[in-house]
Amino acid sequence: MRRHLWNKRVPMEQDEMKKIGQELEYKLTSAKLQQTSSELLNEEEIEKEMAGIRKIALQQMKKSIYNWRPLHLDAYLSVVYMSSHLLSNYAVWYSIMSEISAIDPEFRPQNVLDFGSGLATSVWAINEIWTSVNEHYCWDHSVDVCTLARLLLQEGKADADMVFPGVYFRQQLDKEYSKKGLRFDLVLSGHTLLELPTKKTRLQHIDKLWTQTKDYLILVEIGTPHGHSLIEEARLHILNTYKNTKHSGHVFAPCPHEKPCPVVSERSKACSFEVTYKVGPSQVQKKKVFLESESKKEPKQRSKKGTSVRYCYVVLKKGNLAEEPRAPRCLSNANKQKSSVQCQLCFPDGRVGRAVFTQSQNVGNLVRLAKRSVLGTRLPITGWNQEDLDASSSNATTSDSSVTDSAEHIDSECSQGT
């Protein structure tokens, strides 16, 4: 199941399929006309030939077009999904929640809406980070997966209370939410965009979630170009549609800018991140998931440090963007040389560039921070030469305290799980 979901693609729009079908039909018709003798065919023969051409075109389309189908989890597939995705989903949510808590320590969510909650791993992750949540609404169209998620929260005992109070499961979003204008401090939607059939339904889904968001909206997809394209689609839709309105917002993470993703436009790759997790010898009881960030090529790879999974995400926050400078983010692990450190960064001006750190620029342990940087690290530096991103980082400025604090934060992250 993991491989099946990892290879899932964006469903093709009906207009695109119709265009491909017409092009195939035209190509086959032209080839047939060249093979046909100059004698004129009657209408019956022409109709027969065209029917054969349409049949061949349909067969070729089925072979060339991705056969998208939504995921339906019954009782058996819910257990299969649990065995393959329970730990990785929890690790992803925990990593994102930890980042929000670290950047915005004053945020204390009271109520949460999880659309496409699945096994409700977000409930465990959120309660690990915050103890302030009173209501957690979990929506999923599968009754079986909701039943399994509830049993996990009841520690396998159907008549027991849930580990965390205030968790409610729904198969349909209550209309009362929209009628009463109820909004949630934190709204989540993980691995749901690829399950929606058209762009129109995806954008309607995003609009519904955004209007019910009070503070933060988190969208997560698989770490492939297809998953990232839908994250970028939703991100730009919210930024452009709700600009200068009462529902306006900005990107909180991971992007340090509001512009189109430079990774897609310049590299044709996915801007994905990675989390590594490992558990104790028993997976029956709840174990602490240790998180690290490191570069791997496989979607799930076991090593001495644990099992890694790649994902794409965006965190959008309601309200206007603060005026303080934003920190660039590392797009890969640091490339350590003998006398310097090179980092590939995504800059606040919406471009990707290479920064070079040398010992002569070691302000506030800046080089030490760069050496410890991994995929996803935020470097607290400002004052870059925007005209030449490949130049030296001599124009960068930062405070000693911010760099020292960031270095200590990275050290603590890297020491987890050892």
Steps between C-alpha positions, in 0.01 A plus 500: 500500500784741577643463151154540345433824685852630438455456124162671495464781246279802454181397317476634147229753427220406260601774255854363486379145439263622229783687329727194510221286357438743215871514416525121495189472285634758254837324482342160437257644246781665305698176495194307384431744216853456370453124488156517338471484121390804307157349446227678688344317792130505565357629825461154652865413437614835635297453819643150543856626456444786747354262758812286474723806532314617813537155654875495436534857632316404819727199552811715457363760740444237769862392466647851505278683753536439873200311634424711806272357766420632848612296799219316678598335827286211619566305820782294350670787313476716812718251686740483204516879495567506873793259470663705224416862590423533871851587617601706197183712513553567869863596438403747227232667713730512802775664295266770364337569837842527663603761244187708561551480876866602470431802276175607668529393866198709600264299280269282711227333290168436669316319220626307197340377177673214317353441154599154378616399846565136415645330808485827698878516537467878516315462832801327655748749350304810602451382858872424517574866418204684655282414798253781433278321244143447623333387176648299216262425210620218275329468162547201272255344254606146598303360792749216543805722529319723751413191705864391497620849593255507791624160621858626493397793718321252730817285515317211336212488749165585342334586833787715632533877495729658244851593601423862412154643581305712256573299184203468264478299177282600206431352157349828377586857578215643702316777317462669837869591489457721194158632603620612841831626362694271734872527443785287630834611638673227301372333181679200348468312175748222437522293181155605378572721197615205288173325585284770341409449132523849349665836553159653564424262789849554642463877504151474650648276768776753569250788517287312753800425721638853480171667593481274808858584601553745782880487529685223315425273204736208432498305173713188455561276199749236391850625419477459123462757219131407481447558871696824493309631198173476694651665807622784278160520331325540836762744630474736203120472495468621858760776462346634178129445566484644852753780460376827653188332643392418854626145441845608382800305621865423439740207484631408843714201396698368327524773233675826602306688229156539342610452138465191275729217603843539334572130538217415261578777250876446491552132581179320413538316830302471820579724794477215747625445852594194696440366846674200652338306781568192705319316776582263780494120466126486564264678262190399695540771763534866415865589457679829469580574137844647455534747217796593285548651158734348247514456124373173349378411155248232590154588636555261789844368585620316807841575645677496834351842568145385432245509220459809284206633303477801268206740496390840367310747712398859549389685812282804431413753767208742509581869515763729358866412482723644771757758389806329649737338246442135412770238520610304191454125514743224404393285206765235564754390756804723540790428262803513729833595342841530665485877543136579430142379518256522208124507546225497238240744627152623417509877553228744613500662154367175348818371341732207560873556539823370646657660808864450596612539862868531597681525832565871443124556517451295817280756675322348795595146399342549157727239338421251775131558441546452124692176553220360713234608251295231332207492260234737636720699740421872531813718504441828692691728263405818310661750263568272205613632163184422307664564161759226539386210715806293405734758649663475841285559806710797612196725473300294746429642843366341814507540874735289710220391730268382222771291336612351831143412595442344158819297524396367839154418361651303210736319740206394715308375196796300371558345842146357512468133434861415578 
